[in-house]
RNA sequence: GCUCAGUUAGCUCAGCGGUAGAGCUAUCGGCUGUUAACCGAUCGGUCGUAGGUUCGAGCCCUACACUGAGCG
């Protein structure tokens, strides 16, 4: 069943690369792309109120089907009126299907043709996730965009394993498509295939035949070398239809986001900014810093002079150093606010650059200032 | 004053015959569709002092000094 309530409106494509700017219309509001989507796995972006997340300029945020199904249960979220109402987020949401947990909880699951049996890490119970079950769960949770149930494959994988997995993911994708019930939700298919160009192409083409509402690039940022990661995106992005949203899953490092944008990717999500923030690493326009380092003890300047976030406008590095050293929750909150705003603000600037056909110059400028050693 | 117990890394403590360990702290690093307020590395001690027994002593003995508890 195709979605009637999501629409991709492309307003401009950069003349010098594949970067595109536009508006994605969803049942819970319009959002501009390219966009970065903060992750709130358990129906909360850790440490932040929904209002704080909104104030950062966030559009779509994520929640996770697997984790919400285990606790509190999809029925509870449904009774609450859907995840947006449940967590009081006044904006569009997207749920990941649990496909990433097939990867991250590898030691607690068994993959079968029918679906995946997980051992519940909370109580040891066996939990079965099939495409049909996941579609039911995602319908109950009620996000605007729902992801197909896939297998995020470990890197490195043999060609044979990857081919078999891609075929299974494709069969699961078809089953998801057939089992989808709500018209007001958009269903995205996920391209797998690892580092194998022909498998990426094959997976993309087969998914496109099924006609999804959007397409995601999966299986990246799971420990592979950077060069491999760039290639995975390259091998996939070029086959995705221009009139549908393109989503690079799990990517939050600046260099990878920029690379994705230049290849026409519209959406990115990642736990990185919030996770490293809780662990004291901050993104700045001049590279990453660890606010726990002793050198910040008496540094009474903001994290980043160029940042317009609440944290930078009101607090010093010395204060954040103190809070993080004391393991105070407020420190984690302030650091999370900064990192998320850093990425979201960068995306705002990227959109402006695309409109001017200057995305490539913008990317070069930001990365040079950031430092060549890494993009997080 | 007497009787016990104790004195080992900055802190809290293991180790009770074969030349020292942990956790925390400190100093750093890593986290990418969140099992992550997590994980890892490094720094750090002539084991209260002085003698003695022993091939060999944080570990046993003696004295002293501190600390704590109890009794006078």
PDB file of C-alpha atoms in Angstrom, chain A residues 71-234:
ATOM      1  CA  UNK A  71       9.516  -2.178  26.566  1.00  0.00           C
ATOM      2  CA  UNK A  72       6.916  -0.779  27.076  1.00  0.00           C
ATOM      3  CA  UNK A  73       5.338  -2.788  24.236  1.00  0.00           C
ATOM      4  CA  UNK A  74       3.864  -1.538  20.962  1.00  0.00           C
ATOM      5  CA  UNK A  75       0.330  -1.882  22.353  1.00  0.00           C
ATOM      6  CA  UNK A  76       1.091   0.624  25.075  1.00  0.00           C
ATOM      7  CA  UNK A  77       2.475   3.103  22.562  1.00  0.00           C
ATOM      8  CA  UNK A  78      -0.604   2.587  20.418  1.00  0.00           C
ATOM      9  CA  UNK A  79      -2.908   3.158  23.375  1.00  0.00           C
ATOM     10  CA  UNK A  80      -1.021   6.365  24.117  1.00  0.00           C
ATOM     11  CA  UNK A  81      -1.999   7.546  20.666  1.00  0.00           C
ATOM     12  CA  UNK A  82       1.244   6.772  18.850  1.00  0.00           C
ATOM     13  CA  UNK A  83       4.851   7.491  19.630  1.00  0.00           C
ATOM     14  CA  UNK A  84       4.647  11.216  18.876  1.00  0.00           C
ATOM     15  CA  UNK A  85       1.893  11.656  21.429  1.00  0.00           C
ATOM     16  CA  UNK A  86       3.418   9.161  23.855  1.00  0.00           C
ATOM     17  CA  UNK A  87       6.689  11.094  24.086  1.00  0.00           C
ATOM     18  CA  UNK A  88       5.156  14.487  23.298  1.00  0.00           C
ATOM     19  CA  UNK A  89       7.314  15.173  20.263  1.00  0.00           C
ATOM     20  CA  UNK A  90       5.567  17.677  18.050  1.00  0.00           C
ATOM     21  CA  UNK A  91       7.137  16.706  14.786  1.00  0.00           C
ATOM     22  CA  UNK A  92       7.587  13.843  12.360  1.00  0.00           C
ATOM     23  CA  UNK A  93       9.157  10.591  13.452  1.00  0.00           C
ATOM     24  CA  UNK A  94      10.767   7.539  11.903  1.00  0.00           C
ATOM     25  CA  UNK A  95      11.128   4.081  13.394  1.00  0.00           C
ATOM     26  CA  UNK A  96      13.944   1.725  12.603  1.00  0.00           C
ATOM     27  CA  UNK A  97      12.706  -1.807  12.240  1.00  0.00           C
ATOM     28  CA  UNK A  98      15.066  -3.798  14.415  1.00  0.00           C
ATOM     29  CA  UNK A  99      17.280  -4.651  11.464  1.00  0.00           C
ATOM     30  CA  UNK A 100      20.189  -2.928  13.141  1.00  0.00           C
ATOM     31  CA  UNK A 101      19.667  -5.090  16.223  1.00  0.00           C
ATOM     32  CA  UNK A 102      20.218  -8.146  14.010  1.00  0.00           C
ATOM     33  CA  UNK A 103      23.731  -6.711  13.773  1.00  0.00           C
ATOM     34  CA  UNK A 104      24.277  -5.120  17.178  1.00  0.00           C
ATOM     35  CA  UNK A 105      22.705  -7.966  19.159  1.00  0.00           C
ATOM     36  CA  UNK A 106      24.281 -10.672  17.004  1.00  0.00           C
ATOM     37  CA  UNK A 107      25.107 -12.827  20.005  1.00  0.00           C
ATOM     38  CA  UNK A 108      21.505 -12.825  21.136  1.00  0.00           C
ATOM     39  CA  UNK A 109      19.731 -13.811  17.935  1.00  0.00           C
ATOM     40  CA  UNK A 110      19.224 -16.511  15.369  1.00  0.00           C
ATOM     41  CA  UNK A 111      18.315 -15.674  11.759  1.00  0.00           C
ATOM     42  CA  UNK A 112      15.824 -17.870   9.928  1.00  0.00           C
ATOM     43  CA  UNK A 113      13.954 -17.468   6.678  1.00  0.00           C
ATOM     44  CA  UNK A 114      10.766 -16.711   8.548  1.00  0.00           C
ATOM     45  CA  UNK A 115      12.368 -14.051  10.732  1.00  0.00           C
ATOM     46  CA  UNK A 116      14.764 -13.506  13.631  1.00  0.00           C
ATOM     47  CA  UNK A 117      14.571 -14.988  17.100  1.00  0.00           C
ATOM     48  CA  UNK A 118      16.079 -12.641  19.668  1.00  0.00           C
ATOM     49  CA  UNK A 119      16.895 -13.439  23.237  1.00  0.00           C
ATOM     50  CA  UNK A 120      15.469 -10.542  25.200  1.00  0.00           C
ATOM     51  CA  UNK A 121      18.459  -8.940  26.966  1.00  0.00           C
ATOM     52  CA  UNK A 122      16.123  -7.722  29.708  1.00  0.00           C
ATOM     53  CA  UNK A 123      14.780 -11.076  30.864  1.00  0.00           C
ATOM     54  CA  UNK A 124      16.076 -13.825  28.561  1.00  0.00           C
ATOM     55  CA  UNK A 125      12.714 -14.425  26.880  1.00  0.00           C
ATOM     56  CA  UNK A 126      12.658 -15.458  23.240  1.00  0.00           C
ATOM     57  CA  UNK A 127      11.232 -12.745  21.002  1.00  0.00           C
ATOM     58  CA  UNK A 128      10.361 -13.425  17.381  1.00  0.00           C
ATOM     59  CA  UNK A 129      10.554 -10.662  14.771  1.00  0.00           C
ATOM     60  CA  UNK A 130       9.330 -11.336  11.252  1.00  0.00           C
ATOM     61  CA  UNK A 131       8.570  -8.814   8.499  1.00  0.00           C
ATOM     62  CA  UNK A 132       4.849  -9.185   9.212  1.00  0.00           C
ATOM     63  CA  UNK A 133       5.285  -8.776  12.967  1.00  0.00           C
ATOM     64  CA  UNK A 134       7.539  -5.747  12.505  1.00  0.00           C
ATOM     65  CA  UNK A 135       5.021  -4.088  10.176  1.00  0.00           C
ATOM     66  CA  UNK A 136       2.339  -4.604  12.809  1.00  0.00           C
ATOM     67  CA  UNK A 137       4.603  -3.192  15.524  1.00  0.00           C
ATOM     68  CA  UNK A 138       5.574  -0.175  13.444  1.00  0.00           C
ATOM     69  CA  UNK A 139       1.922   0.485  12.585  1.00  0.00           C
ATOM     70  CA  UNK A 140       1.070   0.498  16.285  1.00  0.00           C
ATOM     71  CA  UNK A 141       4.015   2.679  17.212  1.00  0.00           C
ATOM     72  CA  UNK A 142       2.799   4.995  14.488  1.00  0.00           C
ATOM     73  CA  UNK A 143       5.811   6.880  13.145  1.00  0.00           C
ATOM     74  CA  UNK A 144       5.453   8.822   9.910  1.00  0.00           C
ATOM     75  CA  UNK A 145       8.196   6.836   8.232  1.00  0.00           C
ATOM     76  CA  UNK A 146       8.751   3.154   8.957  1.00  0.00           C
ATOM     77  CA  UNK A 147      11.673   1.013   7.863  1.00  0.00           C
ATOM     78  CA  UNK A 148      11.505  -2.437   6.340  1.00  0.00           C
ATOM     79  CA  UNK A 149      12.880  -5.291   8.427  1.00  0.00           C
ATOM     80  CA  UNK A 150      16.326  -6.139   7.071  1.00  0.00           C
ATOM     81  CA  UNK A 151      19.569  -7.734   8.121  1.00  0.00           C
ATOM     82  CA  UNK A 152      22.376  -5.289   8.762  1.00  0.00           C
ATOM     83  CA  UNK A 153      25.296  -7.576   7.906  1.00  0.00           C
ATOM     84  CA  UNK A 154      28.587  -7.658   9.769  1.00  0.00           C
ATOM     85  CA  UNK A 155      31.719  -6.389   8.067  1.00  0.00           C
ATOM     86  CA  UNK A 156      33.598  -8.143   6.681  1.00  0.00           C
ATOM     87  CA  UNK A 157      31.268 -10.731   5.172  1.00  0.00           C
ATOM     88  CA  UNK A 158      31.987 -13.235   2.426  1.00  0.00           C
ATOM     89  CA  UNK A 159      30.377 -12.649  -0.929  1.00  0.00           C
ATOM     90  CA  UNK A 160      28.337 -15.814  -0.506  1.00  0.00           C
ATOM     91  CA  UNK A 161      26.991 -14.769   2.883  1.00  0.00           C
ATOM     92  CA  UNK A 162      26.178 -11.316   1.554  1.00  0.00           C
ATOM     93  CA  UNK A 163      24.379 -12.642  -1.513  1.00  0.00           C
ATOM     94  CA  UNK A 164      22.253 -15.005   0.573  1.00  0.00           C
ATOM     95  CA  UNK A 165      21.538 -12.241   3.064  1.00  0.00           C
ATOM     96  CA  UNK A 166      20.603  -9.741   0.354  1.00  0.00           C
ATOM     97  CA  UNK A 167      18.206 -12.251  -1.182  1.00  0.00           C
ATOM     98  CA  UNK A 168      16.616 -12.850   2.206  1.00  0.00           C
ATOM     99  CA  UNK A 169      16.427  -9.111   2.918  1.00  0.00           C
ATOM    100  CA  UNK A 170      14.704  -8.694  -0.463  1.00  0.00           C
ATOM    101  CA  UNK A 171      12.184 -11.434   0.351  1.00  0.00           C
ATOM    102  CA  UNK A 172      11.608  -9.766   3.713  1.00  0.00           C
ATOM    103  CA  UNK A 173      11.195  -6.386   1.990  1.00  0.00           C
ATOM    104  CA  UNK A 174       8.460  -7.826  -0.225  1.00  0.00           C
ATOM    105  CA  UNK A 175       6.765  -9.322   2.801  1.00  0.00           C
ATOM    106  CA  UNK A 176       6.956  -5.953   4.577  1.00  0.00           C
ATOM    107  CA  UNK A 177       5.432  -4.258   1.566  1.00  0.00           C
ATOM    108  CA  UNK A 178       2.594  -6.800   1.498  1.00  0.00           C
ATOM    109  CA  UNK A 179       2.007  -6.636   5.243  1.00  0.00           C
ATOM    110  CA  UNK A 180       1.966  -2.846   5.540  1.00  0.00           C
ATOM    111  CA  UNK A 181      -1.441  -1.635   6.701  1.00  0.00           C
ATOM    112  CA  UNK A 182      -1.480   2.116   7.302  1.00  0.00           C
ATOM    113  CA  UNK A 183      -1.788   4.594   4.466  1.00  0.00           C
ATOM    114  CA  UNK A 184      -0.515   7.457   6.548  1.00  0.00           C
ATOM    115  CA  UNK A 185       2.883   5.851   7.009  1.00  0.00           C
ATOM    116  CA  UNK A 186       5.673   5.806   4.449  1.00  0.00           C
ATOM    117  CA  UNK A 187       7.638   2.569   4.123  1.00  0.00           C
ATOM    118  CA  UNK A 188      11.310   2.694   3.158  1.00  0.00           C
ATOM    119  CA  UNK A 189      13.261  -0.206   1.706  1.00  0.00           C
ATOM    120  CA  UNK A 190      16.875  -0.747   2.776  1.00  0.00           C
ATOM    121  CA  UNK A 191      19.666  -1.509   0.333  1.00  0.00           C
ATOM    122  CA  UNK A 192      22.254  -3.958   1.625  1.00  0.00           C
ATOM    123  CA  UNK A 193      25.092  -5.654  -0.253  1.00  0.00           C
ATOM    124  CA  UNK A 194      28.101  -4.613   1.766  1.00  0.00           C
ATOM    125  CA  UNK A 195      31.172  -3.707  -0.247  1.00  0.00           C
ATOM    126  CA  UNK A 196      30.091  -5.646  -3.357  1.00  0.00           C
ATOM    127  CA  UNK A 197      29.105  -3.261  -6.182  1.00  0.00           C
ATOM    128  CA  UNK A 198      27.014  -5.790  -8.078  1.00  0.00           C
ATOM    129  CA  UNK A 199      25.094  -6.815  -4.962  1.00  0.00           C
ATOM    130  CA  UNK A 200      24.406  -3.184  -4.065  1.00  0.00           C
ATOM    131  CA  UNK A 201      23.103  -2.578  -7.592  1.00  0.00           C
ATOM    132  CA  UNK A 202      21.078  -5.785  -7.542  1.00  0.00           C
ATOM    133  CA  UNK A 203      19.545  -5.037  -4.158  1.00  0.00           C
ATOM    134  CA  UNK A 204      18.685  -1.469  -5.153  1.00  0.00           C
ATOM    135  CA  UNK A 205      17.104  -2.481  -8.419  1.00  0.00           C
ATOM    136  CA  UNK A 206      15.030  -5.248  -6.877  1.00  0.00           C
ATOM    137  CA  UNK A 207      13.768  -2.924  -4.145  1.00  0.00           C
ATOM    138  CA  UNK A 208      12.904  -0.246  -6.677  1.00  0.00           C
ATOM    139  CA  UNK A 209      10.767  -2.777  -8.552  1.00  0.00           C
ATOM    140  CA  UNK A 210       8.745  -3.171  -5.367  1.00  0.00           C
ATOM    141  CA  UNK A 211       8.135   0.604  -5.340  1.00  0.00           C
ATOM    142  CA  UNK A 212       8.882   1.814  -1.829  1.00  0.00           C
ATOM    143  CA  UNK A 213       8.148   5.314  -0.555  1.00  0.00           C
ATOM    144  CA  UNK A 214      11.849   5.913   0.015  1.00  0.00           C
ATOM    145  CA  UNK A 215      15.159   4.087  -0.069  1.00  0.00           C
ATOM    146  CA  UNK A 216      17.845   3.712   2.536  1.00  0.00           C
ATOM    147  CA  UNK A 217      21.471   2.727   2.292  1.00  0.00           C
ATOM    148  CA  UNK A 218      22.148   0.276   5.096  1.00  0.00           C
ATOM    149  CA  UNK A 219      25.076  -1.724   6.351  1.00  0.00           C
ATOM    150  CA  UNK A 220      27.527   1.177   6.593  1.00  0.00           C
ATOM    151  CA  UNK A 221      29.432   2.649   9.558  1.00  0.00           C
ATOM    152  CA  UNK A 222      29.759  -0.703  11.243  1.00  0.00           C
ATOM    153  CA  UNK A 223      33.516  -0.847  11.556  1.00  0.00           C
ATOM    154  CA  UNK A 224      34.614  -0.935   7.925  1.00  0.00           C
ATOM    155  CA  UNK A 225      37.502   1.273   6.726  1.00  0.00           C
ATOM    156  CA  UNK A 226      36.510   4.742   5.550  1.00  0.00           C
ATOM    157  CA  UNK A 227      37.420   4.023   1.912  1.00  0.00           C
ATOM    158  CA  UNK A 228      35.091   1.013   1.920  1.00  0.00           C
ATOM    159  CA  UNK A 229      32.338   3.096   3.441  1.00  0.00           C
ATOM    160  CA  UNK A 230      32.605   5.758   0.735  1.00  0.00           C
ATOM    161  CA  UNK A 231      32.383   3.045  -1.898  1.00  0.00           C
ATOM    162  CA  UNK A 232      29.330   1.418  -0.337  1.00  0.00           C
ATOM    163  CA  UNK A 233      27.511   4.743  -0.661  1.00  0.00           C
ATOM    164  CA  UNK A 234      28.826   5.344  -4.154  1.00  0.00           C
TER     165      UNK A 234
END
